[in-house]
Amino acid sequence: KERTPRGVYGGGGLVDNDFNRTPDDFRTVKAHNFTYAEDVKAFAIDNRLSAEIETGTLRHELLAGLDFRRVSNESAFGFAFNYRQVDLFDPEYAPTPEIGYPFAFSDLRLKQAGIYLQDHIGIGNFYVTLNARQDWVNLRNDLAGGDTTKQEKFTYRVGANYVFANGFAPYISYA
């Protein structure tokens, strides 16, 4: 796991040990330590094929593809609150406590796959674009007892535009 450096952080303002709402010496702060470790593994691939076809007056730019992703993410953290006090004007650089990573933050496994198709059709200066995509997603959360969420979704888009001689190209779409 990648680990953050162990560092000392001041927090909470100047120390008021007697709680009279006035800092004791206007120079002492509380020291805290936060550590974070994360292990992420990912694999992703997106393969596609494209072709240009003319059928009479229609020009087709076809695109078909498959993408796949697998990700695992494990992380944990630790926090030492007010483990010592530090004089801002005469700090002692004491060792930072080794608090480890006792609190799990995430333990997720994601698998996602999608297939997609597109046809960009040209008729003179008028163009129509048709898209379709199907996705499948599995997400397992091992911190929640291995609960798995499965989802799938079909999406689409239709668009049209006209390219004028001066380059102006109004576009409309629906998704």
Short mmCIF file of N, CA and C in Angstrom, two decimals:
data_model
loop_
_atom_site.label_atom_id
_atom_site.label_comp_id
_atom_site.label_asym_id
_atom_site.label_seq_id
_atom_site.Cartn_x
_atom_site.Cartn_y
_atom_site.Cartn_z
N LYS A 1 0.83 -1.19 0.00
CA LYS A 1 0.00 0.00 0.00
C LYS A 1 0.87 1.24 0.00
N GLU A 2 0.45 2.23 -0.79
CA GLU A 2 1.11 3.53 -0.75
C GLU A 2 0.77 4.18 0.58
N ARG A 3 1.74 4.76 1.21
CA ARG A 3 1.53 5.36 2.52
C ARG A 3 1.89 6.84 2.48
N THR A 4 1.07 7.63 3.16
CA THR A 4 1.41 9.04 3.27
C THR A 4 2.53 9.19 4.27
N PRO A 5 3.33 10.23 4.14
CA PRO A 5 4.37 10.45 5.14
C PRO A 5 3.74 10.70 6.51
N ARG A 6 4.40 10.20 7.53
CA ARG A 6 3.94 10.52 8.87
C ARG A 6 4.34 11.96 9.13
N GLY A 7 3.39 12.79 9.40
CA GLY A 7 3.69 14.20 9.61
C GLY A 7 2.97 14.72 10.82
N VAL A 8 3.44 15.85 11.30
CA VAL A 8 2.83 16.49 12.45
C VAL A 8 2.02 17.67 11.94
N TYR A 9 0.80 17.80 12.43
CA TYR A 9 -0.09 18.87 12.02
C TYR A 9 -0.56 19.60 13.27
N GLY A 10 -0.48 20.92 13.24
CA GLY A 10 -1.04 21.71 14.32
C GLY A 10 -2.52 21.87 14.07
N GLY A 11 -3.28 21.96 15.13
CA GLY A 11 -4.71 22.13 14.94
C GLY A 11 -5.39 22.60 16.21
N GLY A 12 -6.54 23.20 16.05
CA GLY A 12 -7.31 23.61 17.20
C GLY A 12 -6.89 24.95 17.78
N GLY A 13 -5.97 25.63 17.14
CA GLY A 13 -5.55 26.94 17.63
C GLY A 13 -4.56 26.84 18.78
N LEU A 14 -4.32 27.97 19.40
CA LEU A 14 -3.39 28.02 20.53
C LEU A 14 -3.98 27.29 21.73
N VAL A 15 -3.12 26.69 22.55
CA VAL A 15 -3.54 25.87 23.68
C VAL A 15 -4.11 26.74 24.80
N ASP A 16 -5.25 26.28 25.36
CA ASP A 16 -5.88 26.91 26.52
C ASP A 16 -6.18 25.80 27.52
N ASN A 17 -5.15 25.32 28.22
CA ASN A 17 -5.31 24.18 29.13
C ASN A 17 -6.25 24.46 30.30
N ASP A 18 -6.35 25.72 30.73
CA ASP A 18 -7.22 26.00 31.87
C ASP A 18 -8.62 26.45 31.43
N PHE A 19 -8.89 26.43 30.13
CA PHE A 19 -10.21 26.70 29.54
C PHE A 19 -10.80 28.04 29.98
N ASN A 20 -9.96 29.07 30.08
CA ASN A 20 -10.48 30.38 30.44
C ASN A 20 -10.68 31.28 29.21
N ARG A 21 -10.63 30.69 28.01
CA ARG A 21 -10.84 31.35 26.73
C ARG A 21 -9.69 32.29 26.35
N THR A 22 -8.56 32.15 27.03
CA THR A 22 -7.35 32.90 26.69
C THR A 22 -6.21 31.90 26.55
N PRO A 23 -5.47 31.93 25.43
CA PRO A 23 -4.35 30.99 25.30
C PRO A 23 -3.38 31.13 26.46
N ASP A 24 -2.85 29.98 26.90
CA ASP A 24 -1.98 29.96 28.07
C ASP A 24 -0.74 30.84 27.90
N ASP A 25 -0.07 30.73 26.76
CA ASP A 25 1.17 31.49 26.58
C ASP A 25 1.28 32.11 25.19
N PHE A 26 0.24 32.01 24.39
CA PHE A 26 0.21 32.56 23.04
C PHE A 26 1.33 32.03 22.15
N ARG A 27 1.77 30.78 22.41
CA ARG A 27 2.84 30.21 21.59
C ARG A 27 2.78 28.70 21.47
N THR A 28 1.86 28.05 22.17
CA THR A 28 1.81 26.59 22.17
C THR A 28 0.57 26.11 21.41
N VAL A 29 0.77 25.10 20.54
CA VAL A 29 -0.33 24.47 19.80
C VAL A 29 -0.32 22.97 20.05
N LYS A 30 -1.46 22.33 19.78
CA LYS A 30 -1.56 20.87 19.89
C LYS A 30 -1.04 20.24 18.60
N ALA A 31 -0.41 19.11 18.73
CA ALA A 31 0.11 18.38 17.56
C ALA A 31 -0.76 17.16 17.31
N HIS A 32 -1.05 16.90 16.05
CA HIS A 32 -1.85 15.75 15.62
C HIS A 32 -1.09 15.03 14.51
N ASN A 33 -1.48 13.79 14.27
CA ASN A 33 -0.85 13.01 13.22
C ASN A 33 -1.94 12.26 12.47
N PHE A 34 -1.92 12.34 11.14
CA PHE A 34 -2.87 11.63 10.30
C PHE A 34 -2.08 10.83 9.28
N THR A 35 -2.36 9.54 9.18
CA THR A 35 -1.70 8.69 8.18
C THR A 35 -2.77 8.05 7.31
N TYR A 36 -2.40 7.75 6.08
CA TYR A 36 -3.34 7.19 5.12
C TYR A 36 -2.57 6.24 4.21
N ALA A 37 -3.10 5.05 4.03
CA ALA A 37 -2.47 4.06 3.14
C ALA A 37 -3.52 3.61 2.13
N GLU A 38 -3.09 3.47 0.88
CA GLU A 38 -4.03 3.08 -0.16
C GLU A 38 -3.34 2.15 -1.16
N ASP A 39 -4.07 1.14 -1.58
CA ASP A 39 -3.58 0.21 -2.60
C ASP A 39 -4.64 0.15 -3.70
N VAL A 40 -4.29 0.66 -4.88
CA VAL A 40 -5.22 0.69 -6.00
C VAL A 40 -4.59 -0.08 -7.15
N LYS A 41 -5.37 -1.00 -7.69
CA LYS A 41 -4.94 -1.74 -8.88
C LYS A 41 -6.02 -1.55 -9.92
N ALA A 42 -5.61 -1.24 -11.15
CA ALA A 42 -6.58 -0.98 -12.20
C ALA A 42 -6.09 -1.54 -13.53
N PHE A 43 -7.03 -2.04 -14.29
CA PHE A 43 -6.78 -2.49 -15.66
C PHE A 43 -7.93 -1.95 -16.50
N ALA A 44 -7.61 -1.32 -17.61
CA ALA A 44 -8.64 -0.79 -18.49
C ALA A 44 -8.23 -0.98 -19.93
N ILE A 45 -9.20 -1.27 -20.76
CA ILE A 45 -8.94 -1.43 -22.19
C ILE A 45 -10.17 -0.93 -22.95
N ASP A 46 -9.92 -0.28 -24.07
CA ASP A 46 -11.00 0.21 -24.94
C ASP A 46 -10.57 -0.07 -26.37
N ASN A 47 -11.20 -1.04 -27.00
CA ASN A 47 -10.88 -1.40 -28.38
C ASN A 47 -12.04 -1.02 -29.27
N ARG A 48 -11.70 -0.50 -30.45
CA ARG A 48 -12.76 -0.10 -31.37
C ARG A 48 -12.35 -0.36 -32.81
N LEU A 49 -13.36 -0.52 -33.63
CA LEU A 49 -13.18 -0.66 -35.07
C LEU A 49 -13.92 0.47 -35.75
N SER A 50 -13.37 0.96 -36.84
CA SER A 50 -14.07 2.00 -37.58
C SER A 50 -14.01 1.68 -39.07
N ALA A 51 -15.02 2.17 -39.77
CA ALA A 51 -15.09 1.94 -41.22
C ALA A 51 -15.85 3.09 -41.87
N GLU A 52 -15.50 3.38 -43.11
CA GLU A 52 -16.22 4.39 -43.89
C GLU A 52 -16.84 3.68 -45.08
N ILE A 53 -18.15 3.89 -45.25
CA ILE A 53 -18.89 3.21 -46.32
C ILE A 53 -19.76 4.24 -47.04
N GLU A 54 -19.84 4.13 -48.37
CA GLU A 54 -20.74 4.97 -49.14
C GLU A 54 -21.82 4.09 -49.74
N THR A 55 -23.07 4.51 -49.53
CA THR A 55 -24.21 3.79 -50.10
C THR A 55 -25.04 4.80 -50.88
N GLY A 56 -24.76 4.93 -52.12
CA GLY A 56 -25.45 5.94 -52.94
C GLY A 56 -25.06 7.32 -52.50
N THR A 57 -26.03 8.13 -52.09
CA THR A 57 -25.75 9.50 -51.66
C THR A 57 -25.38 9.58 -50.18
N LEU A 58 -25.46 8.47 -49.46
CA LEU A 58 -25.16 8.48 -48.02
C LEU A 58 -23.72 8.07 -47.76
N ARG A 59 -23.07 8.82 -46.88
CA ARG A 59 -21.73 8.47 -46.41
C ARG A 59 -21.84 8.06 -44.95
N HIS A 60 -21.35 6.88 -44.62
CA HIS A 60 -21.41 6.37 -43.25
C HIS A 60 -20.00 6.30 -42.66
N GLU A 61 -19.84 6.85 -41.47
CA GLU A 61 -18.63 6.63 -40.68
C GLU A 61 -19.08 5.78 -39.50
N LEU A 62 -18.73 4.50 -39.54
CA LEU A 62 -19.18 3.55 -38.52
C LEU A 62 -18.10 3.35 -37.46
N LEU A 63 -18.55 3.18 -36.23
CA LEU A 63 -17.64 2.95 -35.11
C LEU A 63 -18.30 1.93 -34.19
N ALA A 64 -17.54 0.90 -33.82
CA ALA A 64 -18.02 -0.11 -32.86
C ALA A 64 -16.90 -0.37 -31.87
N GLY A 65 -17.27 -0.56 -30.62
CA GLY A 65 -16.22 -0.75 -29.63
C GLY A 65 -16.66 -1.52 -28.41
N LEU A 66 -15.64 -1.94 -27.68
CA LEU A 66 -15.82 -2.66 -26.42
C LEU A 66 -14.83 -2.06 -25.43
N ASP A 67 -15.33 -1.70 -24.24
CA ASP A 67 -14.39 -1.28 -23.22
C ASP A 67 -14.63 -2.09 -21.96
N PHE A 68 -13.55 -2.29 -21.22
CA PHE A 68 -13.59 -3.12 -20.02
C PHE A 68 -12.68 -2.48 -18.98
N ARG A 69 -13.12 -2.53 -17.73
CA ARG A 69 -12.34 -1.95 -16.64
C ARG A 69 -12.50 -2.84 -15.40
N ARG A 70 -11.39 -3.04 -14.70
CA ARG A 70 -11.39 -3.76 -13.43
C ARG A 70 -10.54 -2.93 -12.47
N VAL A 71 -11.10 -2.60 -11.30
CA VAL A 71 -10.40 -1.77 -10.32
C VAL A 71 -10.60 -2.37 -8.94
N SER A 72 -9.52 -2.41 -8.16
CA SER A 72 -9.64 -2.76 -6.74
C SER A 72 -9.02 -1.61 -5.95
N ASN A 73 -9.65 -1.28 -4.83
CA ASN A 73 -9.19 -0.17 -4.01
C ASN A 73 -9.33 -0.56 -2.55
N GLU A 74 -8.19 -0.60 -1.85
CA GLU A 74 -8.18 -0.85 -0.41
C GLU A 74 -7.47 0.33 0.24
N SER A 75 -8.07 0.87 1.30
CA SER A 75 -7.43 1.98 1.99
C SER A 75 -7.77 1.94 3.48
N ALA A 76 -6.89 2.54 4.26
CA ALA A 76 -7.08 2.62 5.71
C ALA A 76 -6.38 3.87 6.22
N PHE A 77 -6.75 4.29 7.41
CA PHE A 77 -6.14 5.49 7.97
C PHE A 77 -5.97 5.36 9.47
N GLY A 78 -5.18 6.26 10.01
CA GLY A 78 -5.00 6.36 11.45
C GLY A 78 -4.90 7.83 11.83
N PHE A 79 -5.24 8.14 13.06
CA PHE A 79 -5.23 9.53 13.51
C PHE A 79 -4.85 9.58 14.97
N ALA A 80 -3.83 10.35 15.30
CA ALA A 80 -3.44 10.58 16.70
C ALA A 80 -3.79 12.03 17.02
N PHE A 81 -4.77 12.21 17.88
CA PHE A 81 -5.23 13.54 18.21
C PHE A 81 -4.56 14.04 19.49
N ASN A 82 -3.96 15.22 19.42
CA ASN A 82 -3.37 15.88 20.58
C ASN A 82 -2.38 14.97 21.31
N TYR A 83 -1.45 14.37 20.58
CA TYR A 83 -0.51 13.46 21.23
C TYR A 83 0.63 14.21 21.94
N ARG A 84 0.79 15.49 21.62
CA ARG A 84 1.74 16.33 22.36
C ARG A 84 1.47 17.78 22.04
N GLN A 85 2.16 18.68 22.73
CA GLN A 85 2.05 20.10 22.46
C GLN A 85 3.39 20.61 21.96
N VAL A 86 3.36 21.64 21.10
CA VAL A 86 4.56 22.16 20.47
C VAL A 86 4.65 23.66 20.71
N ASP A 87 5.82 24.12 21.12
CA ASP A 87 6.10 25.55 21.27
C ASP A 87 6.44 26.09 19.88
N LEU A 88 5.64 27.01 19.37
CA LEU A 88 5.84 27.55 18.02
C LEU A 88 7.17 28.27 17.86
N PHE A 89 7.70 28.83 18.94
CA PHE A 89 8.92 29.62 18.84
C PHE A 89 10.17 28.84 19.25
N ASP A 90 9.99 27.64 19.81
CA ASP A 90 11.12 26.79 20.19
C ASP A 90 10.68 25.33 20.05
N PRO A 91 10.38 24.91 18.81
CA PRO A 91 9.86 23.55 18.64
C PRO A 91 10.91 22.48 18.88
N GLU A 92 10.49 21.40 19.47
CA GLU A 92 11.35 20.22 19.62
C GLU A 92 10.86 19.22 18.58
N TYR A 93 11.76 18.71 17.79
CA TYR A 93 11.39 17.80 16.72
C TYR A 93 11.47 16.37 17.22
N ALA A 94 10.47 16.01 18.00
CA ALA A 94 10.39 14.67 18.58
C ALA A 94 9.90 13.70 17.51
N PRO A 95 10.19 12.41 17.68
CA PRO A 95 9.69 11.43 16.71
C PRO A 95 8.16 11.45 16.66
N THR A 96 7.65 11.25 15.45
CA THR A 96 6.21 11.15 15.26
C THR A 96 5.76 9.75 15.67
N PRO A 97 4.67 9.64 16.42
CA PRO A 97 4.26 8.30 16.85
C PRO A 97 3.84 7.43 15.66
N GLU A 98 4.14 6.16 15.76
CA GLU A 98 3.73 5.19 14.73
C GLU A 98 2.33 4.72 15.09
N ILE A 99 1.34 5.29 14.42
CA ILE A 99 -0.04 4.95 14.75
C ILE A 99 -0.63 3.90 13.82
N GLY A 100 0.08 3.60 12.75
CA GLY A 100 -0.40 2.58 11.83
C GLY A 100 -1.63 3.04 11.07
N TYR A 101 -2.41 2.06 10.63
CA TYR A 101 -3.59 2.31 9.81
C TYR A 101 -4.74 1.44 10.33
N PRO A 102 -5.21 1.73 11.54
CA PRO A 102 -6.17 0.83 12.18
C PRO A 102 -7.61 0.91 11.65
N PHE A 103 -7.94 1.94 10.90
CA PHE A 103 -9.32 2.12 10.47
C PHE A 103 -9.45 1.92 8.97
N ALA A 104 -10.17 0.88 8.57
CA ALA A 104 -10.39 0.62 7.15
C ALA A 104 -11.33 1.68 6.60
N PHE A 105 -10.99 2.20 5.41
CA PHE A 105 -11.78 3.24 4.78
C PHE A 105 -12.55 2.70 3.57
N SER A 106 -11.89 1.88 2.77
CA SER A 106 -12.56 1.30 1.61
C SER A 106 -11.92 -0.04 1.26
N ASP A 107 -12.73 -0.91 0.72
CA ASP A 107 -12.28 -2.21 0.20
C ASP A 107 -13.25 -2.58 -0.91
N LEU A 108 -13.03 -2.03 -2.09
CA LEU A 108 -13.97 -2.12 -3.20
C LEU A 108 -13.38 -2.87 -4.38
N ARG A 109 -14.24 -3.57 -5.10
CA ARG A 109 -13.89 -4.24 -6.35
C ARG A 109 -14.92 -3.82 -7.40
N LEU A 110 -14.44 -3.29 -8.52
CA LEU A 110 -15.31 -2.82 -9.58
C LEU A 110 -14.99 -3.57 -10.87
N LYS A 111 -16.03 -4.04 -11.54
CA LYS A 111 -15.90 -4.58 -12.90
C LYS A 111 -16.93 -3.86 -13.76
N GLN A 112 -16.48 -3.33 -14.88
CA GLN A 112 -17.38 -2.61 -15.79
C GLN A 112 -17.05 -3.03 -17.21
N ALA A 113 -18.10 -3.30 -17.97
CA ALA A 113 -17.93 -3.63 -19.39
C ALA A 113 -18.98 -2.87 -20.18
N GLY A 114 -18.62 -2.43 -21.36
CA GLY A 114 -19.55 -1.71 -22.22
C GLY A 114 -19.28 -1.99 -23.68
N ILE A 115 -20.35 -2.01 -24.45
CA ILE A 115 -20.23 -2.10 -25.91
C ILE A 115 -20.94 -0.88 -26.49
N TYR A 116 -20.43 -0.39 -27.60
CA TYR A 116 -21.03 0.80 -28.20
C TYR A 116 -20.96 0.75 -29.71
N LEU A 117 -21.91 1.44 -30.33
CA LEU A 117 -22.01 1.55 -31.79
C LEU A 117 -22.32 3.00 -32.14
N GLN A 118 -21.77 3.46 -33.27
CA GLN A 118 -22.10 4.80 -33.75
C GLN A 118 -22.11 4.79 -35.27
N ASP A 119 -23.07 5.51 -35.83
CA ASP A 119 -23.12 5.72 -37.27
C ASP A 119 -23.26 7.22 -37.50
N HIS A 120 -22.27 7.81 -38.14
CA HIS A 120 -22.29 9.23 -38.48
C HIS A 120 -22.60 9.27 -39.97
N ILE A 121 -23.80 9.71 -40.32
CA ILE A 121 -24.31 9.63 -41.69
C ILE A 121 -24.29 11.02 -42.31
N GLY A 122 -23.68 11.14 -43.47
CA GLY A 122 -23.63 12.42 -44.19
C GLY A 122 -24.41 12.35 -45.48
N ILE A 123 -25.23 13.39 -45.70
CA ILE A 123 -25.98 13.56 -46.96
C ILE A 123 -25.69 14.98 -47.40
N GLY A 124 -24.72 15.15 -48.29
CA GLY A 124 -24.30 16.51 -48.65
C GLY A 124 -23.70 17.19 -47.43
N ASN A 125 -24.25 18.35 -47.05
CA ASN A 125 -23.77 19.08 -45.88
C ASN A 125 -24.61 18.81 -44.64
N PHE A 126 -25.52 17.87 -44.72
CA PHE A 126 -26.38 17.51 -43.58
C PHE A 126 -25.86 16.21 -42.97
N TYR A 127 -25.78 16.19 -41.63
CA TYR A 127 -25.23 15.02 -40.93
C TYR A 127 -26.17 14.58 -39.82
N VAL A 128 -26.28 13.28 -39.66
CA VAL A 128 -27.05 12.68 -38.56
C VAL A 128 -26.11 11.71 -37.85
N THR A 129 -26.10 11.77 -36.54
CA THR A 129 -25.27 10.87 -35.75
C THR A 129 -26.17 10.03 -34.85
N LEU A 130 -26.00 8.71 -34.90
CA LEU A 130 -26.75 7.78 -34.07
C LEU A 130 -25.77 7.01 -33.19
N ASN A 131 -26.00 7.01 -31.89
CA ASN A 131 -25.14 6.29 -30.95
C ASN A 131 -25.98 5.37 -30.07
N ALA A 132 -25.42 4.23 -29.70
CA ALA A 132 -26.05 3.34 -28.73
C ALA A 132 -24.94 2.70 -27.90
N ARG A 133 -25.24 2.49 -26.60
CA ARG A 133 -24.26 1.90 -25.70
C ARG A 133 -24.97 1.06 -24.65
N GLN A 134 -24.39 -0.10 -24.35
CA GLN A 134 -24.88 -0.97 -23.27
C GLN A 134 -23.75 -1.17 -22.28
N ASP A 135 -24.03 -0.92 -20.98
CA ASP A 135 -23.03 -1.08 -19.92
C ASP A 135 -23.52 -2.06 -18.87
N TRP A 136 -22.55 -2.79 -18.30
CA TRP A 136 -22.78 -3.67 -17.16
C TRP A 136 -21.75 -3.33 -16.09
N VAL A 137 -22.19 -3.16 -14.85
CA VAL A 137 -21.30 -2.79 -13.76
C VAL A 137 -21.57 -3.68 -12.56
N ASN A 138 -20.51 -4.23 -11.98
CA ASN A 138 -20.58 -4.97 -10.71
C ASN A 138 -19.65 -4.27 -9.72
N LEU A 139 -20.17 -3.94 -8.57
CA LEU A 139 -19.38 -3.29 -7.52
C LEU A 139 -19.55 -4.10 -6.24
N ARG A 140 -18.43 -4.63 -5.74
CA ARG A 140 -18.45 -5.40 -4.48
C ARG A 140 -17.76 -4.58 -3.40
N ASN A 141 -18.43 -4.44 -2.27
CA ASN A 141 -17.91 -3.68 -1.14
C ASN A 141 -17.61 -4.66 -0.02
N ASP A 142 -16.35 -5.02 0.16
CA ASP A 142 -15.99 -5.99 1.18
C ASP A 142 -16.09 -5.43 2.59
N LEU A 143 -16.13 -4.11 2.75
CA LEU A 143 -16.36 -3.54 4.08
C LEU A 143 -17.81 -3.69 4.51
N ALA A 144 -18.68 -3.88 3.55
CA ALA A 144 -20.11 -4.06 3.85
C ALA A 144 -20.47 -5.54 3.75
N GLY A 145 -19.56 -6.41 4.14
CA GLY A 145 -19.85 -7.84 4.13
C GLY A 145 -19.84 -8.47 2.76
N GLY A 146 -19.21 -7.86 1.79
CA GLY A 146 -19.16 -8.43 0.45
C GLY A 146 -20.39 -8.15 -0.38
N ASP A 147 -21.21 -7.19 0.05
CA ASP A 147 -22.40 -6.84 -0.73
C ASP A 147 -21.99 -6.46 -2.15
N THR A 148 -22.74 -6.97 -3.12
CA THR A 148 -22.47 -6.68 -4.52
C THR A 148 -23.64 -5.94 -5.13
N THR A 149 -23.34 -4.87 -5.83
CA THR A 149 -24.35 -4.12 -6.56
C THR A 149 -24.12 -4.39 -8.04
N LYS A 150 -25.17 -4.81 -8.72
CA LYS A 150 -25.09 -5.05 -10.16
C LYS A 150 -26.04 -4.09 -10.86
N GLN A 151 -25.51 -3.45 -11.89
CA GLN A 151 -26.33 -2.51 -12.66
C GLN A 151 -26.03 -2.70 -14.13
N GLU A 152 -27.03 -2.42 -14.95
CA GLU A 152 -26.83 -2.37 -16.39
C GLU A 152 -27.70 -1.27 -16.95
N LYS A 153 -27.24 -0.68 -18.04
CA LYS A 153 -27.97 0.46 -18.60
C LYS A 153 -27.71 0.53 -20.09
N PHE A 154 -28.80 0.79 -20.82
CA PHE A 154 -28.72 1.06 -22.26
C PHE A 154 -28.93 2.55 -22.44
N THR A 155 -28.03 3.20 -23.17
CA THR A 155 -28.17 4.63 -23.44
C THR A 155 -28.02 4.88 -24.94
N TYR A 156 -28.54 6.01 -25.38
CA TYR A 156 -28.48 6.33 -26.80
C TYR A 156 -28.42 7.84 -26.97
N ARG A 157 -28.07 8.24 -28.18
CA ARG A 157 -28.03 9.65 -28.54
C ARG A 157 -28.30 9.78 -30.02
N VAL A 158 -29.05 10.80 -30.39
CA VAL A 158 -29.34 11.12 -31.80
C VAL A 158 -29.01 12.59 -31.98
N GLY A 159 -28.25 12.91 -33.01
CA GLY A 159 -27.91 14.30 -33.26
C GLY A 159 -27.96 14.61 -34.74
N ALA A 160 -28.13 15.90 -35.06
CA ALA A 160 -28.16 16.31 -36.46
C ALA A 160 -27.55 17.71 -36.56
N ASN A 161 -26.87 17.95 -37.67
CA ASN A 161 -26.38 19.29 -37.94
C ASN A 161 -26.24 19.52 -39.43
N TYR A 162 -26.16 20.79 -39.78
CA TYR A 162 -25.95 21.19 -41.16
C TYR A 162 -24.75 22.13 -41.17
N VAL A 163 -23.81 21.87 -42.06
CA VAL A 163 -22.60 22.69 -42.14
C VAL A 163 -22.75 23.63 -43.35
N PHE A 164 -22.87 24.94 -43.05
CA PHE A 164 -22.98 25.94 -44.11
C PHE A 164 -21.61 26.21 -44.71
N ALA A 165 -21.58 26.82 -45.87
CA ALA A 165 -20.34 27.09 -46.60
C ALA A 165 -19.38 27.97 -45.78
N ASN A 166 -19.91 28.85 -44.91
CA ASN A 166 -19.05 29.71 -44.11
C ASN A 166 -18.54 29.02 -42.84
N GLY A 167 -18.89 27.73 -42.64
CA GLY A 167 -18.44 26.97 -41.48
C GLY A 167 -19.41 26.95 -40.33
N PHE A 168 -20.45 27.77 -40.37
CA PHE A 168 -21.47 27.76 -39.32
C PHE A 168 -22.18 26.42 -39.34
N ALA A 169 -22.32 25.77 -38.17
CA ALA A 169 -22.88 24.41 -38.13
C ALA A 169 -23.82 24.27 -36.93
N PRO A 170 -25.07 24.68 -37.05
CA PRO A 170 -26.02 24.48 -35.94
C PRO A 170 -26.22 22.98 -35.70
N TYR A 171 -26.36 22.63 -34.43
CA TYR A 171 -26.42 21.21 -34.03
C TYR A 171 -27.56 21.02 -33.04
N ILE A 172 -28.26 19.94 -33.17
CA ILE A 172 -29.33 19.59 -32.23
C ILE A 172 -29.15 18.12 -31.88
N SER A 173 -29.42 17.77 -30.61
CA SER A 173 -29.27 16.36 -30.23
C SER A 173 -30.27 16.01 -29.14
N TYR A 174 -30.50 14.72 -29.00
CA TYR A 174 -31.35 14.17 -27.95
C TYR A 174 -30.64 12.94 -27.40
N ALA A 175 -30.60 12.85 -26.08
CA ALA A 175 -29.95 11.70 -25.46
C ALA A 175 -30.79 11.20 -24.31
#
